[in-house]
XYZ file of C-alpha atoms in Angstrom:
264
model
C 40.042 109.012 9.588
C 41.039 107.537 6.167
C 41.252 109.594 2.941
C 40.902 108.045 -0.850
C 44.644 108.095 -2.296
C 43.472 108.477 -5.560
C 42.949 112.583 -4.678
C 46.581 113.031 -4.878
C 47.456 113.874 -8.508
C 51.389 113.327 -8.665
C 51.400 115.299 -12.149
C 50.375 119.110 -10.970
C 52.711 120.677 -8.689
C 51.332 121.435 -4.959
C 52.228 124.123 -2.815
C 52.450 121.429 0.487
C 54.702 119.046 -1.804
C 57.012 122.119 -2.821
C 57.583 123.791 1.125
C 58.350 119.800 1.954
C 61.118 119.730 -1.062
C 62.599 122.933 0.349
C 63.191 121.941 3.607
C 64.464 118.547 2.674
C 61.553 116.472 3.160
C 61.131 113.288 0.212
C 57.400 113.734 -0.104
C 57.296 115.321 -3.262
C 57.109 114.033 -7.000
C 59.203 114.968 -9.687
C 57.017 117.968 -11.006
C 57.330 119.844 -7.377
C 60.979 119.533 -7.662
C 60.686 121.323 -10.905
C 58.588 124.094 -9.682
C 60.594 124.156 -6.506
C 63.703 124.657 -8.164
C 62.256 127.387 -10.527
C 61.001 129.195 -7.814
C 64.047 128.902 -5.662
C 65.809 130.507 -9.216
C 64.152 133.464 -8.850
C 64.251 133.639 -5.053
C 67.638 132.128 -3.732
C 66.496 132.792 -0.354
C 63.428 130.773 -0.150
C 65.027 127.809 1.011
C 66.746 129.860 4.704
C 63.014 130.953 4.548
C 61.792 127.940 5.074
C 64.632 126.944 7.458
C 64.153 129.935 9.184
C 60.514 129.277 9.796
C 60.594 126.379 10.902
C 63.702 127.196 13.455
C 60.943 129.697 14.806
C 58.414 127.300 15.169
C 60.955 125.239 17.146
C 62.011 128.215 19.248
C 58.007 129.616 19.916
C 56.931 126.377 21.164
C 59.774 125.633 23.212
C 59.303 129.401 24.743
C 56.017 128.632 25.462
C 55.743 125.161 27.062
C 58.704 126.087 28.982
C 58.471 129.382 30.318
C 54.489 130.213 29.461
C 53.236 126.853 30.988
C 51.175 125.964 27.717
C 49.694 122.818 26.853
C 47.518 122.847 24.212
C 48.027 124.197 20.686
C 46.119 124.884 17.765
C 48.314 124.464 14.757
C 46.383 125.530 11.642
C 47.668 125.051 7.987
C 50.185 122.787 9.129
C 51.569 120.984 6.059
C 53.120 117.982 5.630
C 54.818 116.230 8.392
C 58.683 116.976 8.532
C 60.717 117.569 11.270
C 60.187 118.978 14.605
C 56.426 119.384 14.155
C 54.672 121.243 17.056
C 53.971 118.295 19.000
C 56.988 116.750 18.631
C 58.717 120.088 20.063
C 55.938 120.173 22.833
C 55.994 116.672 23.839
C 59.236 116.555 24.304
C 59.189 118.957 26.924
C 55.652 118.592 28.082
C 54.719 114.698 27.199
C 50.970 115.454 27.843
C 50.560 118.613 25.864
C 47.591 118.301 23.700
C 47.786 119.107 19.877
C 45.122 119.893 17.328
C 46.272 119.915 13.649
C 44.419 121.588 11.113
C 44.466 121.519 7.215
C 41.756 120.937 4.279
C 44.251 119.073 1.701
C 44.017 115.489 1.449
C 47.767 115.067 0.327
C 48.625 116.632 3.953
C 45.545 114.781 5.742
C 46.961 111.254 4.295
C 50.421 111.609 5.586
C 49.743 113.338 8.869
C 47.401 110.079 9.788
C 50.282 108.148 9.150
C 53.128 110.270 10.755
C 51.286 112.667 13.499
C 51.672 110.159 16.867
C 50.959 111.329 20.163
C 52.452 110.606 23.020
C 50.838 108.214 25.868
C 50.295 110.799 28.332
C 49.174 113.695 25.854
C 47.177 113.481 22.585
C 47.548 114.597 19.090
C 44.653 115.278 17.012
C 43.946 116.082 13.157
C 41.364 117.949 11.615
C 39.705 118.665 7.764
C 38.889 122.130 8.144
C 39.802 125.333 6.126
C 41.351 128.712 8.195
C 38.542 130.832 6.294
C 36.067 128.523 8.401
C 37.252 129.651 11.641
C 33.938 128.598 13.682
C 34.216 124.880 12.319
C 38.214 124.287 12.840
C 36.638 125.820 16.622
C 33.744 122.995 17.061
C 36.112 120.496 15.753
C 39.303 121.237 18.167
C 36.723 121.363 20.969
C 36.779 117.588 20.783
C 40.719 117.312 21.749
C 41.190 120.799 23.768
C 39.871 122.335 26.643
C 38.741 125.890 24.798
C 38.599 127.272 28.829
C 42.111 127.027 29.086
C 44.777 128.714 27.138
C 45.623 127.260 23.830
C 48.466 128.976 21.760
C 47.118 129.313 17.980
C 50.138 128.466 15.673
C 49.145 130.664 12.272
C 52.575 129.723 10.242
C 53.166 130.918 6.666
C 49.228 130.341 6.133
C 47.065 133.462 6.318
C 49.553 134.359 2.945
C 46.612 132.386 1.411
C 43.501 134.460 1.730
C 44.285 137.526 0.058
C 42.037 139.568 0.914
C 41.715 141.777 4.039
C 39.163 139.107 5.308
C 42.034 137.144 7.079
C 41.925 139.866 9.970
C 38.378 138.674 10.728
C 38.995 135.334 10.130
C 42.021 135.286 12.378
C 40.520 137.699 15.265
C 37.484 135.015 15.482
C 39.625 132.320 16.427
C 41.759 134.342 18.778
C 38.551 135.639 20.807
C 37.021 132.140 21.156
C 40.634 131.483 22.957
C 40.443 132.552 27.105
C 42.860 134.923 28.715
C 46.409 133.600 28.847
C 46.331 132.208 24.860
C 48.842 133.252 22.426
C 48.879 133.663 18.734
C 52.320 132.561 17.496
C 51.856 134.238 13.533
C 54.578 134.622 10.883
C 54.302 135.416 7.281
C 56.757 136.730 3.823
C 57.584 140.353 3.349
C 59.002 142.396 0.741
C 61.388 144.160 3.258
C 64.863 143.021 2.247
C 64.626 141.885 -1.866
C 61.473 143.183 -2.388
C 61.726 142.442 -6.543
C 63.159 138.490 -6.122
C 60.036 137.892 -3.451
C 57.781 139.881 -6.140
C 58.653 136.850 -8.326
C 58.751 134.286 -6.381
C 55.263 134.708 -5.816
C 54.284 135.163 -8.713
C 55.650 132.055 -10.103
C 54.333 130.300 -7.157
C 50.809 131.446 -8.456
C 51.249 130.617 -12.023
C 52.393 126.951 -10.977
C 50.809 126.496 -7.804
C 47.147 125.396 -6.530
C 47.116 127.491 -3.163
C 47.405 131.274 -4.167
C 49.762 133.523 -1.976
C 50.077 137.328 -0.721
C 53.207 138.740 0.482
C 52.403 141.435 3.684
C 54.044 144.571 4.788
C 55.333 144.172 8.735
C 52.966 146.824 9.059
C 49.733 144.775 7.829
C 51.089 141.826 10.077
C 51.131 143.799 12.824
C 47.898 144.493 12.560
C 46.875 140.572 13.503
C 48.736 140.921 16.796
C 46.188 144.390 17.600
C 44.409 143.875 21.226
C 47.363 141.705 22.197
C 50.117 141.605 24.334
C 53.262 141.162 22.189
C 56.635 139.371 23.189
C 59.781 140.879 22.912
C 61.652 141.561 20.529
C 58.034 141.984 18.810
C 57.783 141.399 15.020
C 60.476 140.567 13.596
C 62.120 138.889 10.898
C 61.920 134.928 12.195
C 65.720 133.931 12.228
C 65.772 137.249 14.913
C 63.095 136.161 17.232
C 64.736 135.070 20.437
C 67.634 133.420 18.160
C 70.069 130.499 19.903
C 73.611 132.335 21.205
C 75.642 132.572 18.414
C 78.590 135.102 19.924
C 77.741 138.620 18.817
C 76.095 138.660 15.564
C 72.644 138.305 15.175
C 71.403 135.690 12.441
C 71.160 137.160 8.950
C 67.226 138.697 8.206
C 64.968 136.852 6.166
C 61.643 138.581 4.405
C 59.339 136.571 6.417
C 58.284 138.244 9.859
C 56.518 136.858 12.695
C 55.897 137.008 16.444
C 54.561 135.786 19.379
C 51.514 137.761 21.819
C 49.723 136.676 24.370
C 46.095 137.588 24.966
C 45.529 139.439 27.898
């Protein structure tokens, strides 16, 4: 697939561009920067939010591959390529897991034809589809994964963009088009431990942003993981699911909580 270059405007700030700046990623223009560092003014924490995410990520696929057996994922909302992408993690352990990215933004689309390689023995595929189009990113990802065998759906920091109460839909229709033995690996910000800074964080992030965000209670996250079977320690804050040994202490909480279930 090839996508016209001339779609990326380099003068409006872009949500993909901004998460990229924060976790130290150099695919951002000068305006993201800006926003980014506004946004990290009013929220100090954003950037061990992003950290902490993607640590997760790391963690969940590394749990899965190695002790779940899974080979195929479904990785929607993706962003731009950084490091330790989910089939980079995956591959690693498993060199023919199978990988289906999804996004709808042609900044992310360009770079992820350039960057998203698959190993020999597995395959890596990219797709133009939007979450709230659940039975298209389906027909699409058909074309790369076996839908008859378990695929974990990777739902990371995205369903914060539909704000309405049709995400639950949205997200249960691709999770019952997934057989027995899938998991839904799902993590999104709170307002649990600085409930005013994230308050403003996102609403700067919709005044200078293109991709509108939600923050969620733990309780209305839950509520995606309903019908399924979820891992311990449950939903959590992300830095506390199944951390790396670190002597005593647990890593410090961040307000964004996830978890990982598996579909009975």
């Amino acid at each position: 697939m090839s996508y016209d270059p001339t779609l990326i405007n380099s003068n409006v700030p872009h949500s993909a561009r901004i998460w990229n700046y924060w976790l130290g990623g150099k695919d951002c223009y000068e305006v993201d920067r800006q926003v980014g560092d506004q946004i990290r003014a009013a929220n100090p924490g954003i950037i061990e939010i992003a950290r902490a995410q993607r640590h997760f990520l790391v963690r969940a696929v590394s749990h899965l591959v190695d002790e779940a057996g899974i080979r195929q994922f479904l990785d929607v909302g993706t962003g731009l390529p950084t490091a330790d992408n989910t089939h980079e993690v995956a591959q690693r352990l498993a060199p023919d897991a199978r990988i289906v990215y999804v996004d709808h933004d042609p900044i992310v689309l360009t770079h992820a034809e350039a960057l998203l390689t698959s190993t020999p023995e597995g395959a890596t595929g990219y797709i133009d589809a939007d979450l709230r189009d659940p039975d298209a990113i389906l027909e699409q990802a058909a074309k790369t994964l076996d839908l008859t065998r378990p695929v974990a759906l990777m739902l990371l920091g995205i369903t914060a963009h539909i704000t309405d109460d049709s995400v639950y839909a949205i997200v249960g229709r691709l999770v019952d088009a997934l057989p027995s033995g899938s998991y839904l690996v799902l993590c999104d910000d709170t307002e649990v431990l600085d409930p005013r800074r994230m308050r403003e964080m996102i609403e700067q992030w919709n005044e200078a942003s293109d991709n509108p965000r939600v923050n969620r209670s733990p309780e209305e996250l839950a509520r995606f993981f309903d019908g399924l079977e979820l891992l311990e320690p449950g939903l959590v804050s992300v830095s506390r699911w199944r951390p790396e040994p670190s002597g005593d202490r647990l890593p410090a909480e961040v307000d964004d909580f996830g978890g990982v279930a598996r579909k009975r």
